[in-house]
Amino acid sequence: MEAVKSFFETPAPSRFTGIWAWLLTTDHKRIGLMYLFAIVFWFCLAILLGGLIRLELMFPGETVLTAELYNSAFTLHGVIMIFLFIIPALPAIFGNFFLPMQIGTDDVFFPKLNLLSWYLYMLGGVVAIASLFAEGFPDTGWTFYVPFSVSTQTNVSTAVFAAFILGFASMLTGLNFITTIHRMRSPKMGWLQIPLFTWSLYATSWVQLLATPVVSITLVLVMVERFLNIGLFDPSKGGDPILYQHLFWMYSHPAVYIMILPGMGVISEIIPVFSRKSIFGYKAIVFSSMMIAVAGSLVWAHHMYTSGMSDTAVFVFSLLTFVVAIPSAIKVFSWVSTLYKGAIQMTPPLFLSLCFIYLFSVGGLTGLVLGAAGPDVHVHDTHFVVAHFHFTMFGGTGFAFFAALHYWWPKMFGRMYDFKKAYIASALITGGFIFHYVPMFILGLQGMPRRYYDYLPQYATGNFLAGFGALFMIIGIALMFYNLAVTLRRERNAPADPWGGVTLEWKTASPPPLHNFDRDPEVLDYPYDFTGVKESQDNQANQDKQSKPNA
Amino acid sequence: MTDKAHIISYKTLLMTLLALFALTGITVGASYVDLGQLNVWVALLIASLKGTLVLLIFMHMKFEGKALRLSFISTIGFLAIMIGFTFWDIAFR
Amino acid sequence: MSLHQTSPHDDETGKKLGMWLFLYTEIILFGGLFVLYAVYLTVHTEDFVEGGKQLDRLFGLANTVILLISSFAVAASITAVQKSQKGVALGSLAASLLCGLIFLINKYFEWGHKFEIGLYPNSERLLDGPTGQNIFFGLYYVITGLHGIHIVIGMTVLAVAMAYVQAGKITPTRFALLENAGLYWHLVDLIWIFIFPLFYLII
């Protein structure tokens, strides 16, 4: 194959060089990489904060953090992880990079808007940092519940404003993706020939677009209340504090699907490739993605069973919550069925995907415990909840993020990483993860509340184990990032299609050229048709056999 | 989506404006009739009619394709869910 | 290299789709406030009726008519551009900008009057009065305030579109910018169509 100049060597627009070729670029691939570096920075910062929380809880009594600092630490951990890592991670990095490639086009529909989204994201991050340097760290938790968020003396307004800006960035990204999928698909690609990762981004984008404005206006109202004190949520002035929770979760519940849907999309890409088998139930997965997007916006009040809302609402929202479990389960069954009787080739991305399926299933099933109104009253606001959403968010989206990194790394940078270190790191993270969060389930059932910096002596063992697990997890993540980062100093050695993938991003050089494809890529009738891959591998094997005797 | 632009005549636009004026008059008039709870619904109905006119004619929705129509309806649907489902709580407290 | 039928630069329909998607976010943004309105109207029905009586219907009606006219003018400007009548297009855009300005001036006097009689957020009169009225006027200021901001943004966008028409950058085949500016303005009008009866005509 003749050497193609990659997008690293060809800035777009071409008049910029050096750092400006990155900061003013409209190339979706460069923007995706800029997101990658920013998001990994925030991720590491939030991991350190999470580590601090665990270190404080490892032993009873005050150890490394005071009570106030502890409150700030979990608030910042939550805000950064949610708004700066987990919501943008998959769409902004991999969506930006691979969505246009998967649909066979050369960029997103609004490239300049795309760059603007990145700057809004960075601005949101800067404002979030700025909130640390005045008046005191925000201490409300990431939910900014009234009345505390309106009355506390700490710097909530700045943190809320940061979340507002980040919401804007997320909305614009969604807008861009939907328009791109509608208007820029390869003319040969029909709706049911779109790869599943892109499909999941399409569903995600709609949720981003329709749900995010609710949180924008809610956060604006928190700021209005802090400055003007109208009392829209203040019972003594005729307001209703529970309405704040309604508005907040009207966004924030759909937002968990913004977080998980792209993750599911990544897994749906990886599983068939390494099973060499077309995905089981392509249409069912597409349909369930859209179902999740719709049903996910009907269940917000299941976060509020103990808030004092009406019993009817508790009943209705609990019922609907069980309905949402169905489309997620459809996907899990599809993945497992794809693996069944496949020609499985074990690689780090597949290993991480398998961990994802396991951890996410645990997270999903414990979600049903919380979704049932009875048990929820018992475990509400305990460590059980903390463990549950970490299993889904981290065990789910986090692991999907790791899997996506390993799956697409050779395509993005043209370099293959060391498998052995990748396996060790993944095993450390998974093992540490289980050590970290399983004790929390038990602690929660025993009654240990969340968001306290100290606890009763009977919870000591569980907390110690959890801290221990956190240590392994952090070491594993560090090793994983190191293993990937060192490849950047090596020669480019990855072939165009190292895994035998069949979606369009594998039909061009690694890393791809500026306009993604030298010539129009061939669109398969069915996006997961591996017959071509199998044939070429068989031919390769035959050639090897024939060439040996000659040599 | 239709790729061909559609030209709406000045006359149609003017008729629409006049219809909107008429509906504004009706909604003001209706507010003087005491219908109890119904008043709000009547006001909303007339406002929706006016909104539909603006949407279809001024905003050219009448000439748009499936994608825009469906997505607009979905948006309104989501808005209806936001308001409606909140009343699972409010109406039964 | 032969990627694609048309580049996005020429895809007017795509640009319009993007604008519509943005409008959806605006609808939901105001939708959040209408959730509050719906709930508080149910809880404080009497107080909302009393509050509505204290708003000046004439101001509300005048502003409704003004916005409808401006919406018409913007729609007419698009027809004019399609028919290559540059003068008519510029004239109707100027008219709609003028309408926006009159709307804001009206709003200024209306709000100013309310402030004079002690009806403003956190004022003593509202704090001492029935709590429902406090909520009514709180929502009134938040919703009309946010709407006012949108009027200002809309006028800016229209002014930009007008400059483009003047410069001849908007042609009978390429007018997505003007059309999108118009869509935004119509949406602002659309929201006012609902604000007007819900606040001024409530009994």
Coordinates of N, CA and C in Angstrom, one line a residue, chain A residues 64-199:
Chain A
V64 N -7.4 12.1 56.4 CA -6.7 13.0 55.5 C -7.6 14.3 55.2
L65 N -8.9 14.2 55.3 CA -9.8 15.3 55.0 C -10.6 15.8 56.2
T66 N -10.9 17.1 56.3 CA -11.8 17.5 57.2 C -13.2 17.3 56.6
A67 N -14.3 17.5 57.5 CA -15.6 17.2 57.0 C -15.9 18.1 55.8
E68 N -15.6 19.4 55.9 CA -15.9 20.4 54.8 C -15.2 20.0 53.6
L69 N -13.9 19.7 53.7 CA -13.1 19.3 52.5 C -13.7 18.0 51.9
Y70 N -14.1 17.1 52.8 CA -14.7 15.9 52.2 C -15.9 16.2 51.4
N71 N -16.8 17.1 51.9 CA -18.0 17.5 51.1 C -17.6 18.1 49.8
S72 N -16.6 18.9 49.8 CA -16.1 19.5 48.5 C -15.5 18.5 47.6
A73 N -14.8 17.5 48.2 CA -14.1 16.5 47.4 C -15.2 15.7 46.6
F74 N -16.3 15.3 47.3 CA -17.2 14.4 46.6 C -18.0 15.3 45.6
T75 N -18.3 16.6 46.0 CA -19.0 17.4 45.0 C -18.1 17.5 43.7
L76 N -16.8 17.9 43.9 CA -16.0 18.0 42.7 C -15.8 16.7 41.9
H77 N -15.6 15.7 42.7 CA -15.5 14.4 42.0 C -16.7 14.1 41.1
G78 N -17.9 14.4 41.7 CA -19.1 14.1 41.0 C -19.3 15.1 39.8
V79 N -19.1 16.3 40.0 CA -19.3 17.3 38.9 C -18.3 17.0 37.8
I80 N -17.0 16.8 38.1 CA -16.0 16.6 37.1 C -16.3 15.3 36.3
M81 N -16.5 14.2 37.1 CA -16.8 12.9 36.4 C -18.0 13.0 35.5
I82 N -19.1 13.6 36.0 CA -20.3 13.6 35.2 C -20.2 14.6 34.1
F83 N -19.9 15.8 34.4 CA -20.1 16.9 33.3 C -18.8 17.0 32.4
L84 N -17.7 16.6 33.0 CA -16.4 16.8 32.2 C -15.9 15.5 31.7
F85 N -16.2 14.4 32.3 CA -15.7 13.2 31.7 C -16.8 12.3 31.1
I86 N -17.7 11.9 31.9 CA -18.5 10.7 31.4 C -19.5 11.1 30.3
I87 N -20.1 12.4 30.4 CA -21.1 12.8 29.4 C -20.3 13.0 28.1
P88 N -19.2 13.8 28.1 CA -18.6 14.0 26.8 C -17.7 12.9 26.3
A89 N -17.2 12.0 27.2 CA -16.1 11.1 26.8 C -16.3 10.4 25.5
L90 N -17.4 9.6 25.4 CA -17.5 8.8 24.2 C -18.0 9.6 23.0
P91 N -19.0 10.4 23.1 CA -19.5 11.1 21.9 C -18.4 12.1 21.4
A92 N -17.8 12.9 22.4 CA -16.9 14.0 21.9 C -15.6 13.4 21.4
I93 N -15.1 12.4 22.0 CA -13.8 11.9 21.5 C -14.0 10.9 20.3
F94 N -14.7 9.8 20.6 CA -14.8 8.8 19.6 C -15.9 9.1 18.6
G95 N -16.9 9.8 19.1 CA -18.0 10.2 18.1 C -17.5 11.1 17.1
N96 N -16.7 12.2 17.6 CA -16.2 13.1 16.7 C -15.2 12.5 15.7
F97 N -14.4 11.6 16.2 CA -13.4 11.0 15.3 C -14.0 10.0 14.3
F98 N -14.9 9.2 14.8 CA -15.4 8.0 14.0 C -16.7 8.1 13.4
L99 N -17.6 9.0 13.9 CA -18.9 9.1 13.3 C -18.8 9.4 11.8
P100 N -18.1 10.5 11.4 CA -18.0 10.8 10.0 C -17.4 9.6 9.2
M101 N -16.4 8.9 9.8 CA -15.7 7.9 9.1 C -16.7 6.7 8.9
Q102 N -17.5 6.4 10.0 CA -18.3 5.2 9.8 C -19.4 5.4 8.8
I103 N -19.8 6.7 8.6 CA -20.8 6.8 7.5 C -20.2 7.3 6.2
G104 N -18.9 7.2 6.1 CA -18.2 7.4 4.8 C -18.2 8.8 4.3
T105 N -18.0 9.7 5.3 CA -17.9 11.1 4.8 C -16.6 11.8 5.4
D106 N -16.4 13.0 5.1 CA -15.1 13.6 5.4 C -15.1 14.5 6.6
D107 N -16.2 14.9 7.1 CA -16.2 15.7 8.3 C -17.7 15.8 8.9
V108 N -17.8 16.5 10.0 CA -19.2 16.7 10.5 C -19.8 17.8 9.7
F109 N -21.1 18.0 9.8 CA -21.8 19.0 9.0 C -21.4 20.4 9.3
F110 N -21.3 20.7 10.6 CA -20.9 22.1 11.0 C -19.5 22.0 11.6
P111 N -18.4 22.0 10.8 CA -17.1 21.9 11.4 C -16.7 23.0 12.4
K112 N -17.1 24.2 12.0 CA -16.8 25.4 12.9 C -17.5 25.3 14.2
L113 N -18.8 24.9 14.1 CA -19.6 24.7 15.4 C -18.9 23.7 16.2
N114 N -18.4 22.7 15.6 CA -17.7 21.6 16.3 C -16.5 22.1 17.1
L115 N -15.8 23.0 16.5 CA -14.6 23.6 17.2 C -15.2 24.5 18.3
L116 N -16.3 25.2 18.1 CA -16.9 26.1 19.1 C -17.3 25.2 20.3
S117 N -17.8 24.0 20.0 CA -18.2 23.1 21.1 C -17.0 22.8 22.0
W118 N -15.9 22.6 21.3 CA -14.7 22.2 22.1 C -14.3 23.4 23.0
Y119 N -14.4 24.6 22.4 CA -14.0 25.8 23.3 C -15.0 26.0 24.4
L120 N -16.3 25.7 24.1 CA -17.2 25.8 25.2 C -16.9 24.8 26.3
Y121 N -16.5 23.6 25.9 CA -16.2 22.6 26.8 C -15.0 23.1 27.7
M122 N -14.0 23.6 27.0 CA -12.8 24.1 27.7 C -13.1 25.2 28.7
L123 N -14.0 26.1 28.2 CA -14.4 27.3 29.0 C -15.2 26.7 30.2
G124 N -16.0 25.8 30.0 CA -16.7 25.2 31.2 C -15.7 24.6 32.2
G125 N -14.7 23.9 31.7 CA -13.7 23.4 32.6 C -13.0 24.5 33.3
V126 N -12.6 25.6 32.6 CA -11.9 26.7 33.3 C -12.8 27.3 34.4
V127 N -14.1 27.5 34.0 CA -15.0 28.1 35.0 C -15.1 27.2 36.2
A128 N -15.1 25.9 36.0 CA -15.2 24.9 37.1 C -14.0 25.1 38.0
I129 N -12.8 25.2 37.4 CA -11.6 25.4 38.2 C -11.7 26.7 38.9
A130 N -12.2 27.8 38.3 CA -12.3 29.1 38.9 C -13.2 29.0 40.2
S131 N -14.2 28.1 40.1 CA -15.0 28.0 41.3 C -14.3 27.6 42.5
L132 N -13.1 27.0 42.3 CA -12.3 26.6 43.5 C -11.6 27.7 44.2
F133 N -11.4 28.8 43.5 CA -10.5 29.8 44.1 C -11.2 31.0 44.7
A134 N -12.6 30.9 44.9 CA -13.2 32.0 45.6 C -14.2 31.4 46.6
E135 N -14.3 32.1 47.7 CA -15.4 31.9 48.7 C -15.4 30.5 49.3
G136 N -14.8 29.5 48.7 CA -14.9 28.2 49.3 C -15.4 27.2 48.3
F137 N -14.9 26.0 48.4 CA -15.3 25.0 47.4 C -16.8 24.7 47.5
P138 N -17.5 24.5 46.3 CA -18.9 24.1 46.4 C -19.0 22.8 47.2
D139 N -20.1 22.7 47.9 CA -20.2 21.5 48.8 C -21.6 20.9 48.7
T140 N -22.3 21.0 47.6 CA -23.7 20.6 47.5 C -23.9 19.2 47.0
G141 N -22.8 18.6 46.5 CA -23.0 17.4 45.7 C -23.3 17.8 44.3
W142 N -23.2 16.9 43.3 CA -23.3 17.3 41.9 C -24.7 17.6 41.6
T143 N -25.7 17.3 42.5 CA -27.1 17.5 42.2 C -27.6 18.9 42.4
F144 N -26.8 19.7 43.2 CA -27.2 21.1 43.5 C -28.6 21.2 44.0
Y145 N -29.0 20.3 44.9 CA -30.4 20.4 45.4 C -30.6 21.7 46.2
V146 N -31.8 22.3 45.9 CA -32.3 23.3 46.8 C -32.9 22.7 48.0
P147 N -33.0 23.3 49.1 CA -32.7 24.7 49.4 C -31.2 25.0 49.7
F148 N -30.4 23.9 49.9 CA -29.1 24.1 50.3 C -28.2 24.8 49.2
S149 N -28.4 24.5 47.9 CA -27.6 25.1 46.9 C -27.9 26.6 46.8
V150 N -29.1 27.0 47.3 CA -29.5 28.5 47.2 C -28.9 29.2 48.4
S151 N -28.9 28.4 49.6 CA -28.5 29.1 50.8 C -27.1 29.0 51.2
T152 N -26.4 28.0 50.7 CA -25.0 27.8 51.1 C -24.1 29.0 50.7
Q153 N -23.1 29.3 51.6 CA -22.3 30.4 51.3 C -21.1 30.1 50.3
T154 N -21.0 28.9 50.0 CA -19.8 28.5 49.1 C -20.2 28.9 47.7
N155 N -19.2 28.7 46.8 CA -19.3 29.3 45.5 C -20.1 28.4 44.5
V156 N -21.3 28.3 44.8 CA -22.2 27.4 44.0 C -22.4 28.0 42.6
S157 N -22.6 29.3 42.6 CA -23.0 30.0 41.3 C -22.0 29.7 40.2
T158 N -20.7 29.7 40.5 CA -19.7 29.5 39.5 C -19.8 28.1 39.0
A159 N -19.9 27.1 39.9 CA -19.9 25.7 39.5 C -21.2 25.5 38.7
V160 N -22.3 26.1 39.1 CA -23.5 25.9 38.3 C -23.4 26.5 36.9
F161 N -22.7 27.6 36.8 CA -22.5 28.3 35.5 C -21.6 27.4 34.6
A162 N -20.6 26.8 35.3 CA -19.8 25.9 34.5 C -20.6 24.7 33.9
A163 N -21.5 24.1 34.7 CA -22.3 23.0 34.2 C -23.2 23.5 33.1
F164 N -23.7 24.8 33.2 CA -24.5 25.4 32.2 C -23.8 25.4 30.8
I165 N -22.5 25.9 30.9 CA -21.7 26.0 29.6 C -21.5 24.6 29.1
L166 N -21.1 23.7 30.0 CA -20.8 22.4 29.5 C -22.1 21.7 28.8
G167 N -23.2 22.0 29.4 CA -24.5 21.6 28.8 C -24.6 22.1 27.4
F168 N -24.3 23.3 27.2 CA -24.4 24.0 25.9 C -23.5 23.2 24.9
A169 N -22.2 23.0 25.3 CA -21.3 22.3 24.4 C -21.9 20.9 24.0
S170 N -22.5 20.2 25.0 CA -23.0 18.9 24.7 C -24.1 19.0 23.8
M171 N -25.0 20.0 23.9 CA -26.2 20.1 23.0 C -25.7 20.4 21.6
L172 N -24.7 21.3 21.4 CA -24.2 21.6 20.1 C -23.6 20.4 19.4
T173 N -22.9 19.6 20.2 CA -22.3 18.4 19.6 C -23.5 17.4 19.1
G174 N -24.5 17.3 19.9 CA -25.6 16.5 19.5 C -26.3 17.0 18.2
L175 N -26.5 18.3 18.2 CA -27.0 18.9 17.0 C -26.2 18.6 15.8
N176 N -24.9 18.8 15.9 CA -24.0 18.5 14.8 C -24.1 17.1 14.3
F177 N -24.1 16.1 15.3 CA -24.2 14.7 14.9 C -25.4 14.4 14.1
I178 N -26.6 14.8 14.7 CA -27.8 14.5 14.0 C -27.8 15.0 12.6
T179 N -27.4 16.3 12.4 CA -27.4 16.9 11.1 C -26.5 16.1 10.2
T180 N -25.3 15.7 10.7 CA -24.3 14.9 9.9 C -24.9 13.6 9.5
I181 N -25.6 12.9 10.4 CA -26.1 11.6 10.0 C -27.2 11.7 9.0
H182 N -28.0 12.8 9.1 CA -29.1 12.9 8.2 C -28.6 13.4 6.8
R183 N -27.6 14.3 6.8 CA -27.3 14.9 5.5 C -26.0 14.5 4.8
M184 N -25.1 13.8 5.6 CA -23.8 13.6 5.0 C -23.5 12.1 4.8
R185 N -24.4 11.2 5.1 CA -24.2 9.8 5.0 C -23.8 9.5 3.5
S186 N -22.9 8.5 3.4 CA -22.6 8.1 2.0 C -23.9 7.7 1.3
P187 N -24.1 8.2 0.1 CA -25.4 8.0 -0.6 C -25.8 6.5 -0.7
K188 N -24.8 5.7 -0.6 CA -25.1 4.2 -0.7 C -25.5 3.6 0.6
M189 N -25.5 4.4 1.7 CA -25.8 3.8 3.0 C -27.2 4.2 3.5
G190 N -28.0 3.2 3.6 CA -29.4 3.4 4.1 C -29.4 3.4 5.6
W191 N -30.6 3.7 6.2 CA -30.6 3.8 7.6 C -30.2 2.5 8.3
L192 N -30.6 1.4 7.7 CA -30.3 0.1 8.4 C -29.0 -0.5 7.9
Q193 N -28.1 0.4 7.4 CA -26.8 0.0 7.1 C -25.8 0.8 7.9
I194 N -26.3 1.6 8.8 CA -25.4 2.4 9.6 C -24.9 1.6 10.7
P195 N -23.5 1.7 11.0 CA -22.9 0.9 12.1 C -23.6 1.3 13.4
L196 N -23.5 0.3 14.3 CA -24.3 0.5 15.6 C -23.7 1.6 16.5
F197 N -22.4 1.8 16.4 CA -21.9 2.9 17.2 C -22.5 4.2 16.8
T198 N -22.6 4.4 15.5 CA -23.2 5.6 15.0 C -24.7 5.7 15.3
W199 N -25.3 4.6 15.3 CA -26.7 4.5 15.7 C -26.9 5.0 17.1

